[in-house]
Every structure is written in structure tokens, then in C-alpha cells.
Amino acid sequence: MKYKSTRGGVRGLSFTEAFLMGLATDGGLIVPEKIPKLDLASLKNLDYKNLAFEIFKLFIDDIPYNDLKDLVYRSYSAFDTEEITPVVKKDGVYILELFHGPTFAFKDVALQFLGNLFEYVLKNRNTYVNVLGATSGDTGSAAIYGLKGKENVNIFILHPYGKVSKTQELQMATVEDKNVYNIAIKGTFDDCQAIVKAIFNDLGFKERYHLGAVNSINWARVLAQIVYYFYAYFKTQVGELYFSVPTGNFGDIFAGYMAKIMGLPIKKLILATNSNDILYRFVNYGDYSKGEVIKTISPSMDIQVASNFERYLYYLFDGNSNMVKDLMIRFSREGKLSFDETVLRKVGKDFVSFNSLEQSTKDTIKLFYERTGYILDPHTACGVYAAWQTGYGDIVCLATAHPAKFPESIFESIGIYPDIPEAIKVLETKEKRLSVLGNSAKEVKKFMEKVLLN
Ligand SMILES: *Cc1c(COP(=O)(O)O)cnc(C)c1O
């Protein structure tokens, strides 16, 4: 399998090259040159790890199969259930629990694999990387747990000092491995992102220190997320399904779209947003225009520009790279795109979308709890709300985080706190390690140089 850029300037990449490149060098996103069709019958009795291995094999042909299998097995041994992503049925919907990894959010499913893959690929190439990223909470902890203790990799994660939840701070700062550096910036999440961007734009620094990224546009992350759509299909044993997906960067739901193209009988994908509704407006009105980011109780979806959206545009316009490039350039200049009825009809074949405003999200947590005794986290609740609006049957709702990550919002919705898993409780007894720095790229660079030259 070879890979190319959505903008047409890069092609013929191997999987490993695509993985290491992250963002394509022409500014586009990396996609497979063709999408394999799957034979469902041959997969239906596999456990999660073997299903992942069979799906990965179709997309990865430059890693020996024995090594790939070992990577998959090691990655999913860090989950607290053999099922990895169990499906439970509650109140007429299926809940696909994606929060059984070490940081209790779905990003673990991809980042555990990415961590092992990084180590493997870098060792083989006899090189190293310093991963640098910014987080508002979830991604940072999942990336740290994916990369901690790995050889040939250091990880530097910036978060806004005092502005992530207590659990998120504990998850990041109590990791003891020497290759993990938590940097708390006296500023906002946007400041952290701006610093990371400024450092990546310093090409001399980037080269000298082998900077790398693990952000949600990496193809390997999308690939890892395709697996659980298939897994859920086999578990539910329903002929044709809907999937409801709480969305921010269009990453997770894009993996579902890939699964559909690969032959999984998905009737439609239900795209759920919170008040940050650019994707909802796109699906319903053809209006893809950037607004101000609104802070909500589902913070991992507080995103205005969906970084994976370009991948979808590429397929929507039948692989027309010039068109994609023009659209993306226009969007970066004008902050908006609009699409006509013909395009909307095509989008509507695969997607419907609803936006859950704050009160709806809280009401959904409450109603669902009253009916079932099951506590949804606020992100998952946006998806369940959207599922309810459709009136469809046979819906799988992706549960993207464990409610214990957001105890305050749960308390506000139902008046009790969720049970806190042992693995989170023990963090409170551990020592925290983080470096507080001023809001400047210069300070962060100085810090990195000091620890790396040591
Ligand atoms: C990241 C995240 C999302 C959004 O996923 P995307 O792939 O960015 O669409 C939803 N819920 C939780 C809990 C997350 O951490």
C-alpha cells in the first residue's frame, strides 16, 4: 500500500514514510492511494487484537508481519479488558466503550499503538525524535502514556498552567519516566499551541533537535481507529448500523467513514458536535465557517477548525487534489467555505448531524442515568443526544471518555459523583513533576536545549 497527499504534491510513500511525515510536505494530509475492501466473513470471529492485525496488514506492507503483530499485541495489552473496546446495550442504543485504556479516553486506542510504532521505526532507522505538542488535557495525557519509557523518543507536552482538570494534570504530571517533560505555560491553550507552532516554524531548531509530532492528522491514528467500527459491528450482530460520533477534529468520525468505504454496512454516520458547531453547519447548511471557540463541558470538542476535514473533502470531491488545494487555500484566507445543494445531497448520503448545546448535554446525562443507571461522560452525551434526535434504530454511540474524567460536570447533571477507578485514585498519592514556564517560545526552546544537551 502506498500513500499520497490530498493536495497531489506527494505520492508513492510507504506506510512508514507516511507515518513519520505526519503532515504532508505540500501542506496536505496523507491518504492511502487506494482503499482496500474487506471480506467481512473472514473477520467476524476474531478478537480485537487479531482484528486490528488483519486490518493493519492491508495498510502496512513495509513492516514484517511478525513484528507488526507484536506491536499490536503490546499496544493493546495496556487496556483493562481483553475486549479492548466492549459494547454494552442500554436503553435501546449500543454504547461502544472506548475508554478502557490507561488514560480513560478513546485517544489511547491510537496513541498506545503510535508509541510502540515510533519506538520500533526509530530504532530500525537508528535515529531518534523529540515529540513536541500542546494539549488542553486529553491528547497530552494519552500521548504521554503512549510514549513514556520508549527508547529513542522524548516527549515535551505543553499545557496551560492551572487550566486543565485536576485529573488531567495528575495523569500527565505523575508519570515518572525520564523521557517525559511536562511544561505548564502561564497562559491559555491557544498560547501553548502558538508556541508549538512557532517552534516548528523555526526550521533550524526543528532539524537540530529532530522535532516530531503525534497530532490527530497522523494517518496511523486514523488507521488504529478504523478497527473498533468493525469490532462493534461484529459484536452487535445487527445487519446494518448507524454510528453516532462526538466530533471535534473530524478524526474519529473520519475513521468511521473509511470503514464504510471499506465495506462495513454503515447506513449513516451521525456527526455530533457541542456548541462549537462548524461541522454541524457544514452537514446541514453547507456553511463551513470559523467561529469563536466556546468553552463547554465537553472540552475535547471545543474546536472550530477540524484538522482532519481536508481528508473528507478529498473523497467528497472524488480525489480532485486541485479542488482540495483551492478550497483549503481559500479557507485559510477567508475563514469560510460554502457548499451548494448538490454537494450537500452527496454529504447527506453518508452523514446526518446534530449539535448538543450545554443544557441538552446535561439533560442527556440525567435522562440516560435515570433510565439505565449508566453514567455518560459529557462528550459521549453529545453523541447520545444526536442519536436521539434522529429517531433511527440500531445505533452504536461511541463513548469517548470515562465519566470519572469529568466528575464536576457529572455532579452538576445528576447530583452525584461518578465512581473513580483505582488507577485514577492512586495518582493523588504520587508526586507531581512539571516545569512552569512563561508564555514564550523562547523560554520553551531554552528549556528544551538545556535538558537535551545535558
Ligand atoms: C478528542 C476527543 C473527541 C473528539 O475526537 P476527534 O477525533 O477530534 O473528532 C471526543 N471526545 C473525547 C473525550 C476526546 O478526547
Tab-separated table of C-alpha atoms and ligand atoms in Angstrom:
chain	number	residue	atom	x	y	z
A	1	MET	CA	0.000	0.000	0.000
A	2	LYS	CA	1.330	3.389	-0.988
A	3	TYR	CA	0.289	6.778	0.330
A	4	LYS	CA	-0.179	10.210	-1.189
A	5	SER	CA	-1.155	13.735	-0.222
A	6	THR	CA	-4.687	15.110	-0.598
A	7	ARG	CA	-3.087	18.060	-2.422
A	8	GLY	CA	-1.311	15.939	-5.007
A	9	GLY	CA	2.250	17.122	-4.317
A	10	VAL	CA	3.458	13.930	-2.640
A	11	ARG	CA	2.918	10.322	-3.688
A	12	GLY	CA	4.380	6.827	-3.520
A	13	LEU	CA	5.128	6.968	0.211
A	14	SER	CA	5.438	3.753	2.158
A	15	PHE	CA	3.409	3.428	5.348
A	16	THR	CA	6.455	4.179	7.496
A	17	GLU	CA	7.294	7.265	5.476
A	18	ALA	CA	3.692	8.446	5.738
A	19	PHE	CA	3.727	7.835	9.480
A	20	LEU	CA	6.952	9.783	10.030
A	21	MET	CA	5.902	12.622	7.739
A	22	GLY	CA	2.670	13.361	9.682
A	23	LEU	CA	1.542	16.393	7.725
A	24	ALA	CA	2.407	16.002	4.024
A	25	THR	CA	5.252	18.248	2.880
A	26	ASP	CA	2.922	20.004	0.391
A	27	GLY	CA	0.665	21.067	3.276
A	28	GLY	CA	-1.953	18.378	2.598
A	29	LEU	CA	-2.969	15.331	4.579
A	30	ILE	CA	-1.838	11.818	3.799
A	31	VAL	CA	-4.301	9.248	2.426
A	32	PRO	CA	-3.871	5.714	1.051
A	33	GLU	CA	-3.566	5.533	-2.749
A	34	LYS	CA	-6.493	3.143	-2.762
A	35	ILE	CA	-8.866	1.869	-0.125
A	36	PRO	CA	-8.987	-1.901	0.331
A	37	LYS	CA	-12.331	-3.709	0.547
A	38	LEU	CA	-12.690	-6.095	3.441
A	39	ASP	CA	-14.120	-9.581	3.445
A	40	LEU	CA	-16.396	-9.386	6.475
A	41	ALA	CA	-16.999	-13.121	6.751
A	42	SER	CA	-13.308	-13.864	7.272
A	43	LEU	CA	-13.027	-11.403	10.148
A	44	LYS	CA	-16.132	-11.987	12.173
A	45	ASN	CA	-14.765	-14.365	14.784
A	46	LEU	CA	-11.539	-12.523	15.550
A	47	ASP	CA	-10.760	-10.972	18.903
A	48	TYR	CA	-9.843	-7.275	18.970
A	49	LYS	CA	-6.083	-7.730	18.627
A	50	ASN	CA	-6.318	-10.102	15.699
A	51	LEU	CA	-8.942	-7.961	14.023
A	52	ALA	CA	-6.611	-4.964	14.380
A	53	PHE	CA	-3.741	-7.009	12.952
A	54	GLU	CA	-5.781	-8.123	9.914
A	55	ILE	CA	-6.931	-4.572	9.169
A	56	PHE	CA	-3.459	-3.068	9.693
A	57	LYS	CA	-1.956	-5.652	7.331
A	58	LEU	CA	-3.994	-4.213	4.473
A	59	PHE	CA	-2.471	-0.784	5.008
A	60	ILE	CA	1.033	-1.626	6.203
A	61	ASP	CA	3.327	-3.654	3.959
A	62	ASP	CA	6.745	-2.375	4.993
A	63	ILE	CA	6.835	-3.897	8.481
A	64	PRO	CA	7.314	-7.689	8.734
A	65	TYR	CA	4.044	-9.286	9.821
A	66	ASN	CA	5.558	-10.886	12.921
A	67	ASP	CA	6.822	-7.521	14.101
A	68	LEU	CA	3.501	-5.871	13.325
A	69	LYS	CA	1.633	-8.499	15.281
A	70	ASP	CA	3.953	-7.997	18.219
A	71	LEU	CA	3.378	-4.216	18.074
A	72	VAL	CA	-0.381	-4.707	18.061
A	73	TYR	CA	-0.314	-7.179	20.947
A	74	ARG	CA	1.892	-4.967	23.075
A	75	SER	CA	-0.190	-1.867	22.348
A	76	TYR	CA	-3.467	-3.389	23.430
A	77	SER	CA	-2.102	-5.164	26.491
A	78	ALA	CA	-2.288	-1.822	28.326
A	79	PHE	CA	-6.121	-1.944	28.302
A	80	ASP	CA	-8.076	-3.098	31.336
A	81	THR	CA	-10.251	-5.575	29.419
A	82	GLU	CA	-9.460	-8.288	26.893
A	83	GLU	CA	-12.269	-6.890	24.771
A	84	ILE	CA	-10.339	-3.595	24.446
A	85	THR	CA	-13.480	-1.741	23.266
A	86	PRO	CA	-16.529	-3.518	24.754
A	87	VAL	CA	-20.061	-2.873	23.516
A	88	VAL	CA	-22.932	-2.618	26.008
A	89	LYS	CA	-26.607	-2.187	25.192
A	90	LYS	CA	-28.518	0.400	27.236
A	91	ASP	CA	-31.927	1.902	26.677
A	92	GLY	CA	-32.124	0.760	23.060
A	93	VAL	CA	-28.695	2.048	21.976
A	94	TYR	CA	-25.340	0.339	21.862
A	95	ILE	CA	-22.535	2.060	23.748
A	96	LEU	CA	-19.076	1.364	22.330
A	97	GLU	CA	-16.793	1.926	25.322
A	98	LEU	CA	-13.537	3.356	24.034
A	99	PHE	CA	-12.215	4.399	27.437
A	100	HIS	CA	-10.551	1.242	28.741
A	101	GLY	CA	-7.005	2.413	28.044
A	102	PRO	CA	-4.533	3.903	30.522
A	103	THR	CA	-5.878	7.499	30.364
A	104	PHE	CA	-9.593	6.625	30.127
A	105	ALA	CA	-10.287	8.290	26.772
A	106	PHE	CA	-10.523	6.943	23.233
A	107	LYS	CA	-7.263	8.566	22.157
A	108	ASP	CA	-5.439	5.727	23.913
A	109	VAL	CA	-6.635	3.283	21.242
A	110	ALA	CA	-4.484	5.062	18.668
A	111	LEU	CA	-1.714	6.520	20.815
A	112	GLN	CA	-0.738	3.264	22.512
A	113	PHE	CA	-0.081	1.872	19.040
A	114	LEU	CA	1.681	5.038	17.869
A	115	GLY	CA	4.070	4.956	20.823
A	116	ASN	CA	5.196	1.418	20.061
A	117	LEU	CA	5.348	2.152	16.358
A	118	PHE	CA	7.558	5.213	16.929
A	119	GLU	CA	9.993	3.246	19.036
A	120	TYR	CA	10.136	0.403	16.513
A	121	VAL	CA	10.597	2.591	13.438
A	122	LEU	CA	13.167	4.896	15.044
A	123	LYS	CA	15.275	2.022	16.341
A	124	ASN	CA	15.308	0.399	12.914
A	125	ARG	CA	16.404	3.642	11.318
A	126	ASN	CA	18.896	4.267	14.072
A	127	THR	CA	17.521	7.717	14.794
A	128	TYR	CA	15.526	9.496	17.494
A	129	VAL	CA	12.812	12.079	17.840
A	130	ASN	CA	11.721	14.742	20.304
A	131	VAL	CA	7.951	14.888	20.206
A	132	LEU	CA	6.549	18.322	20.936
A	133	GLY	CA	2.859	19.077	21.381
A	134	ALA	CA	0.267	21.196	23.142
A	135	THR	CA	-2.792	19.898	24.942
A	136	SER	CA	-5.936	21.166	26.572
A	137	GLY	CA	-5.975	17.914	28.535
A	138	ASP	CA	-6.875	14.587	26.908
A	139	THR	CA	-4.477	14.307	23.992
A	140	GLY	CA	-1.464	15.203	26.107
A	141	SER	CA	-2.039	12.504	28.674
A	142	ALA	CA	-2.795	9.876	26.020
A	143	ALA	CA	0.377	10.846	24.117
A	144	ILE	CA	2.470	10.737	27.294
A	145	TYR	CA	1.133	7.285	28.186
A	146	GLY	CA	1.806	6.137	24.629
A	147	LEU	CA	5.417	7.341	24.599
A	148	LYS	CA	6.599	7.127	28.203
A	149	GLY	CA	9.624	4.930	28.689
A	150	LYS	CA	10.070	4.363	24.948
A	151	GLU	CA	13.598	4.294	23.576
A	152	ASN	CA	14.793	6.911	21.075
A	153	VAL	CA	11.899	9.238	21.973
A	154	ASN	CA	11.473	12.177	24.327
A	155	ILE	CA	8.132	13.882	24.728
A	156	PHE	CA	7.521	17.531	25.623
A	157	ILE	CA	3.894	18.432	26.281
A	158	LEU	CA	2.736	21.979	26.914
A	159	HIS	CA	-0.476	22.628	28.806
A	160	PRO	CA	-1.969	25.859	30.166
A	161	TYR	CA	-0.881	26.130	33.815
A	162	GLY	CA	-3.801	25.590	36.196
A	163	LYS	CA	-6.292	25.385	33.329
A	164	VAL	CA	-6.593	21.632	32.820
A	165	SER	CA	-8.767	19.475	35.070
A	166	LYS	CA	-7.268	18.059	38.255
A	167	THR	CA	-7.383	14.519	36.868
A	168	GLN	CA	-5.782	15.577	33.609
A	169	GLU	CA	-2.962	17.364	35.418
A	170	LEU	CA	-2.375	14.340	37.644
A	171	GLN	CA	-2.373	11.968	34.683
A	172	MET	CA	0.325	13.969	32.945
A	173	ALA	CA	2.445	15.129	35.861
A	174	THR	CA	2.737	11.915	37.864
A	175	VAL	CA	4.455	9.963	35.092
A	176	GLU	CA	7.948	9.159	36.326
A	177	ASP	CA	9.697	8.181	33.113
A	178	LYS	CA	12.763	10.258	32.322
A	179	ASN	CA	11.756	10.866	28.700
A	180	VAL	CA	8.600	12.794	29.662
A	181	TYR	CA	8.653	16.574	30.137
A	182	ASN	CA	5.521	18.386	31.267
A	183	ILE	CA	5.657	22.090	30.594
A	184	ALA	CA	2.962	24.220	32.209
A	185	ILE	CA	2.694	27.553	30.426
A	186	LYS	CA	1.471	30.663	32.198
A	187	GLY	CA	-1.160	31.314	29.537
A	188	THR	CA	-4.058	29.718	27.686
A	189	PHE	CA	-4.286	26.619	25.495
A	190	ASP	CA	-4.148	28.879	22.442
A	191	ASP	CA	-0.871	30.332	23.749
A	192	CYS	CA	0.512	26.793	24.093
A	193	GLN	CA	-0.483	25.993	20.522
A	194	ALA	CA	1.023	29.219	19.246
A	195	ILE	CA	4.314	28.387	20.985
A	196	VAL	CA	4.416	24.899	19.483
A	197	LYS	CA	3.685	26.321	16.050
A	198	ALA	CA	6.389	28.967	16.412
A	199	ILE	CA	8.943	26.344	17.428
A	200	PHE	CA	8.053	24.062	14.492
A	201	ASN	CA	8.406	27.066	12.203
A	202	ASP	CA	11.977	27.599	13.411
A	203	LEU	CA	13.311	25.108	10.863
A	204	GLY	CA	16.870	25.273	12.196
A	205	PHE	CA	15.703	24.302	15.672
A	206	LYS	CA	13.371	21.670	14.285
A	207	GLU	CA	16.185	19.958	12.355
A	208	ARG	CA	18.786	20.291	15.086
A	209	TYR	CA	16.581	18.628	17.687
A	210	HIS	CA	14.672	16.161	15.453
A	211	LEU	CA	11.272	17.515	16.414
A	212	GLY	CA	8.260	15.313	15.697
A	213	ALA	CA	4.517	15.406	16.314
A	214	VAL	CA	1.761	12.948	17.177
A	215	ASN	CA	-1.249	15.126	16.386
A	216	SER	CA	-4.562	13.859	15.169
A	217	ILE	CA	-3.777	14.275	11.476
A	218	ASN	CA	-1.281	11.388	11.544
A	219	TRP	CA	-2.578	8.635	9.258
A	220	ALA	CA	-1.591	5.947	11.762
A	221	ARG	CA	-4.056	7.422	14.256
A	222	VAL	CA	-6.910	7.231	11.775
A	223	LEU	CA	-5.927	3.672	10.902
A	224	ALA	CA	-5.996	2.492	14.519
A	225	GLN	CA	-9.469	3.985	14.941
A	226	ILE	CA	-10.979	2.126	11.979
A	227	VAL	CA	-10.713	-1.152	13.880
A	228	TYR	CA	-13.378	-0.520	16.523
A	229	TYR	CA	-16.082	0.238	13.978
A	230	PHE	CA	-15.610	-3.279	12.625
A	231	TYR	CA	-15.372	-4.687	16.126
A	232	ALA	CA	-18.668	-3.062	17.139
A	233	TYR	CA	-20.349	-4.364	14.007
A	234	PHE	CA	-19.386	-7.961	14.785
A	235	LYS	CA	-20.346	-7.599	18.459
A	236	THR	CA	-23.812	-6.197	17.848
A	237	GLN	CA	-24.643	-8.656	15.069
A	238	VAL	CA	-27.069	-6.189	13.550
A	239	GLY	CA	-27.143	-6.241	9.765
A	240	GLU	CA	-26.827	-2.527	9.090
A	241	LEU	CA	-25.865	0.064	11.638
A	242	TYR	CA	-25.686	3.738	12.408
A	243	PHE	CA	-22.765	5.139	14.382
A	244	SER	CA	-23.077	8.313	16.431
A	245	VAL	CA	-19.723	10.018	16.924
A	246	PRO	CA	-18.926	13.025	19.140
A	247	THR	CA	-16.668	15.097	16.964
A	248	GLY	CA	-14.056	17.824	17.225
A	249	ASN	CA	-11.264	17.366	14.713
A	250	PHE	CA	-13.221	15.029	12.407
A	251	GLY	CA	-10.645	12.326	13.250
A	252	ASP	CA	-12.682	9.630	14.903
A	253	ILE	CA	-15.644	10.036	12.555
A	254	PHE	CA	-13.359	10.028	9.515
A	255	ALA	CA	-12.187	6.569	10.611
A	256	GLY	CA	-15.858	5.512	10.509
A	257	TYR	CA	-16.193	6.937	7.025
A	258	MET	CA	-13.158	4.886	5.947
A	259	ALA	CA	-14.753	1.764	7.453
A	260	LYS	CA	-17.865	2.482	5.391
A	261	ILE	CA	-15.850	2.768	2.184
A	262	MET	CA	-14.044	-0.454	3.086
A	263	GLY	CA	-17.378	-2.246	3.007
A	264	LEU	CA	-18.719	-2.098	6.555
A	265	PRO	CA	-22.532	-1.835	6.299
A	266	ILE	CA	-22.948	1.559	7.929
A	267	LYS	CA	-26.225	3.224	6.973
A	268	LYS	CA	-25.104	6.640	8.093
A	269	LEU	CA	-22.669	8.319	10.429
A	270	ILE	CA	-24.299	10.642	12.935
A	271	LEU	CA	-21.974	13.570	13.476
A	272	ALA	CA	-22.449	15.112	16.921
A	273	THR	CA	-20.978	18.450	17.906
A	274	ASN	CA	-21.298	20.572	21.031
A	275	SER	CA	-21.845	24.355	20.780
A	276	ASN	CA	-18.756	24.506	18.585
A	277	ASP	CA	-20.828	23.520	15.604
A	278	ILE	CA	-18.858	24.234	12.411
A	279	LEU	CA	-19.269	20.626	11.254
A	280	TYR	CA	-22.978	20.605	12.094
A	281	ARG	CA	-23.431	23.734	9.984
A	282	PHE	CA	-21.458	22.145	7.177
A	283	VAL	CA	-23.582	18.981	7.042
A	284	ASN	CA	-26.915	20.794	7.342
A	285	TYR	CA	-26.362	24.077	5.541
A	286	GLY	CA	-23.124	23.782	3.599
A	287	ASP	CA	-21.716	26.513	5.831
A	288	TYR	CA	-18.143	25.726	6.895
A	289	SER	CA	-17.204	28.981	8.564
A	290	LYS	CA	-14.965	29.505	11.540
A	291	GLY	CA	-16.474	30.997	14.713
A	292	GLU	CA	-15.071	31.821	18.145
A	293	VAL	CA	-14.227	28.817	20.300
A	294	ILE	CA	-16.872	28.413	23.021
A	295	LYS	CA	-15.881	26.741	26.293
A	296	THR	CA	-18.153	23.785	27.119
A	297	ILE	CA	-18.369	20.802	29.490
A	298	SER	CA	-17.090	18.623	26.623
A	299	PRO	CA	-13.740	20.423	26.254
A	300	SER	CA	-12.116	17.948	23.858
A	301	MET	CA	-14.659	19.025	21.240
A	302	ASP	CA	-14.119	22.753	21.781
A	303	ILE	CA	-12.595	23.105	18.339
A	304	GLN	CA	-13.539	25.356	15.457
A	305	VAL	CA	-11.307	24.167	12.658
A	306	ALA	CA	-11.447	20.402	12.169
A	307	SER	CA	-7.917	19.352	11.281
A	308	ASN	CA	-8.981	16.132	9.506
A	309	PHE	CA	-11.724	17.730	7.414
A	310	GLU	CA	-9.456	18.047	4.390
A	311	ARG	CA	-9.288	14.258	4.164
A	312	TYR	CA	-13.042	14.106	3.846
A	313	LEU	CA	-13.120	16.853	1.207
A	314	TYR	CA	-10.682	14.802	-0.828
A	315	TYR	CA	-13.131	11.874	-1.014
A	316	LEU	CA	-16.181	14.086	-1.313
A	317	PHE	CA	-14.695	15.578	-4.479
A	318	ASP	CA	-13.615	12.191	-5.867
A	319	GLY	CA	-9.903	12.640	-5.295
A	320	ASN	CA	-9.653	16.002	-7.057
A	321	SER	CA	-6.442	17.349	-5.479
A	322	ASN	CA	-6.554	20.698	-7.240
A	323	MET	CA	-10.017	21.353	-5.938
A	324	VAL	CA	-8.999	20.370	-2.399
A	325	LYS	CA	-5.967	22.615	-2.557
A	326	ASP	CA	-8.023	25.572	-3.806
A	327	LEU	CA	-10.647	25.065	-1.109
A	328	MET	CA	-8.098	24.839	1.682
A	329	ILE	CA	-6.238	27.903	0.482
A	330	ARG	CA	-9.493	29.819	0.283
A	331	PHE	CA	-10.454	28.650	3.769
A	332	SER	CA	-7.161	29.777	5.279
A	333	ARG	CA	-7.573	33.177	3.604
A	334	GLU	CA	-11.279	33.814	4.232
A	335	GLY	CA	-12.076	31.583	7.230
A	336	LYS	CA	-15.095	30.127	5.475
A	337	LEU	CA	-16.326	27.894	2.687
A	338	SER	CA	-19.831	27.339	1.420
A	339	PHE	CA	-21.183	24.364	-0.488
A	340	ASP	CA	-24.247	24.094	-2.712
A	341	GLU	CA	-27.244	21.743	-2.723
A	342	THR	CA	-25.601	19.177	-5.000
A	343	VAL	CA	-22.686	18.796	-2.610
A	344	LEU	CA	-25.000	18.704	0.410
A	345	ARG	CA	-27.032	15.876	-1.099
A	346	LYS	CA	-23.847	13.888	-1.510
A	347	VAL	CA	-22.760	14.613	2.070
A	348	GLY	CA	-26.238	13.590	3.242
A	349	LYS	CA	-25.792	10.089	1.825
A	350	ASP	CA	-23.192	9.378	4.496
A	351	PHE	CA	-23.868	11.852	7.305
A	352	VAL	CA	-26.546	13.480	9.408
A	353	SER	CA	-25.601	15.952	12.121
A	354	PHE	CA	-26.945	17.472	15.329
A	355	ASN	CA	-25.414	19.904	17.814
A	356	SER	CA	-25.869	19.386	21.522
A	357	LEU	CA	-25.936	22.677	23.404
A	358	GLU	CA	-24.887	22.689	27.069
A	359	GLN	CA	-28.319	22.172	28.568
A	360	SER	CA	-29.090	19.306	26.169
A	361	THR	CA	-25.817	17.617	27.078
A	362	LYS	CA	-26.591	17.836	30.802
A	363	ASP	CA	-30.208	16.730	30.263
A	364	THR	CA	-28.993	13.747	28.256
A	365	ILE	CA	-26.643	12.669	31.052
A	366	LYS	CA	-29.536	12.980	33.509
A	367	LEU	CA	-32.182	11.200	31.425
A	368	PHE	CA	-29.855	8.397	30.464
A	369	TYR	CA	-28.835	7.919	34.077
A	370	GLU	CA	-32.448	7.866	35.250
A	371	ARG	CA	-33.410	5.281	32.664
A	372	THR	CA	-30.396	2.989	32.911
A	373	GLY	CA	-28.179	3.845	35.888
A	374	TYR	CA	-25.332	4.267	33.399
A	375	ILE	CA	-23.305	7.478	33.528
A	376	LEU	CA	-22.300	9.031	30.201
A	377	ASP	CA	-19.358	11.405	30.072
A	378	PRO	CA	-20.241	14.816	28.568
A	379	HIS	CA	-18.654	14.036	25.160
A	380	THR	CA	-20.489	10.740	24.851
A	381	ALA	CA	-23.681	12.523	25.921
A	382	CYS	CA	-23.432	14.828	22.870
A	383	GLY	CA	-23.400	11.701	20.701
A	384	VAL	CA	-26.337	10.098	22.510
A	385	TYR	CA	-28.281	13.349	22.217
A	386	ALA	CA	-27.657	13.383	18.459
A	387	ALA	CA	-28.663	9.715	18.220
A	388	TRP	CA	-31.966	10.517	19.938
A	389	GLN	CA	-32.702	13.342	17.522
A	390	THR	CA	-32.522	11.015	14.511
A	391	GLY	CA	-35.274	8.611	15.559
A	392	TYR	CA	-33.271	5.765	13.955
A	393	GLY	CA	-32.843	2.299	15.470
A	394	ASP	CA	-29.663	0.163	15.672
A	395	ILE	CA	-27.313	2.971	16.652
A	396	VAL	CA	-23.871	2.488	18.136
A	397	CYS	CA	-22.835	5.523	20.199
A	398	LEU	CA	-19.098	5.945	20.618
A	399	ALA	CA	-18.257	6.532	24.293
A	400	THR	CA	-15.085	8.571	24.009
A	401	ALA	CA	-14.219	9.138	27.669
A	402	HIS	CA	-14.864	7.680	31.112
A	403	PRO	CA	-17.188	9.879	33.231
A	404	ALA	CA	-14.618	9.916	36.044
A	405	LYS	CA	-12.533	12.315	33.944
A	406	PHE	CA	-15.255	14.957	34.321
A	407	PRO	CA	-16.666	14.483	37.843
A	408	GLU	CA	-17.798	18.104	38.282
A	409	SER	CA	-19.963	18.108	35.149
A	410	ILE	CA	-21.472	14.778	36.132
A	411	PHE	CA	-22.276	16.150	39.574
A	412	GLU	CA	-23.934	19.193	38.031
A	413	SER	CA	-26.082	16.954	35.829
A	414	ILE	CA	-27.176	14.192	38.212
A	415	GLY	CA	-26.214	15.357	41.695
A	416	ILE	CA	-23.765	12.543	42.404
A	417	TYR	CA	-20.134	11.934	41.568
A	418	PRO	CA	-19.127	9.015	39.337
A	419	ASP	CA	-17.064	6.198	40.853
A	420	ILE	CA	-13.396	6.947	40.419
A	421	PRO	CA	-11.339	3.997	39.102
A	422	GLU	CA	-8.436	2.812	41.282
A	423	ALA	CA	-5.954	3.778	38.570
A	424	ILE	CA	-7.010	7.427	38.880
A	425	LYS	CA	-7.232	7.378	42.692
A	426	VAL	CA	-3.645	6.221	43.117
A	427	LEU	CA	-2.391	9.209	41.129
A	428	GLU	CA	-3.309	11.504	44.008
A	429	THR	CA	-0.708	9.879	46.215
A	430	LYS	CA	2.066	10.368	43.668
A	431	GLU	CA	4.496	13.215	43.325
A	432	LYS	CA	3.881	15.732	40.524
A	433	ARG	CA	6.598	16.701	38.061
A	434	LEU	CA	6.105	19.731	35.889
A	435	SER	CA	8.079	22.807	34.866
A	436	VAL	CA	6.218	26.100	34.909
A	437	LEU	CA	7.415	28.448	32.169
A	438	GLY	CA	6.450	31.899	30.931
A	439	ASN	CA	4.316	32.384	27.874
A	440	SER	CA	7.076	32.489	25.258
A	441	ALA	CA	8.542	30.224	22.598
A	442	LYS	CA	11.996	31.461	23.565
A	443	GLU	CA	11.676	30.179	27.119
A	444	VAL	CA	10.426	26.808	25.928
A	445	LYS	CA	13.289	26.473	23.446
A	446	LYS	CA	15.789	27.367	26.162
A	447	PHE	CA	14.266	24.735	28.434
A	448	MET	CA	14.405	22.060	25.728
A	449	GLU	CA	18.011	22.879	24.861
A	450	LYS	CA	19.018	22.685	28.487
A	451	VAL	CA	17.554	19.216	29.043
A	452	LEU	CA	18.566	17.836	25.641
A	453	LEU	CA	22.186	18.999	25.781
A	454	ASN	CA	22.544	17.687	29.286
B	1	LIG	C1	-10.541	14.131	21.141
B	1	LIG	C2	-11.870	13.783	21.725
B	1	LIG	C3	-13.066	13.863	20.961
B	1	LIG	C4	-13.086	14.370	19.536
B	1	LIG	O1	-12.445	13.491	18.655
B	1	LIG	P1	-11.969	13.957	17.195
B	1	LIG	O2	-11.227	12.814	16.636
B	1	LIG	O3	-11.104	15.167	17.428
B	1	LIG	O4	-13.193	14.284	16.443
B	1	LIG	C5	-14.253	13.482	21.564
B	1	LIG	N1	-14.294	13.061	22.843
B	1	LIG	C6	-13.180	12.976	23.609
B	1	LIG	C7	-13.303	12.520	25.024
B	1	LIG	C8	-11.930	13.334	23.083
B	1	LIG	O5	-10.832	13.242	23.864
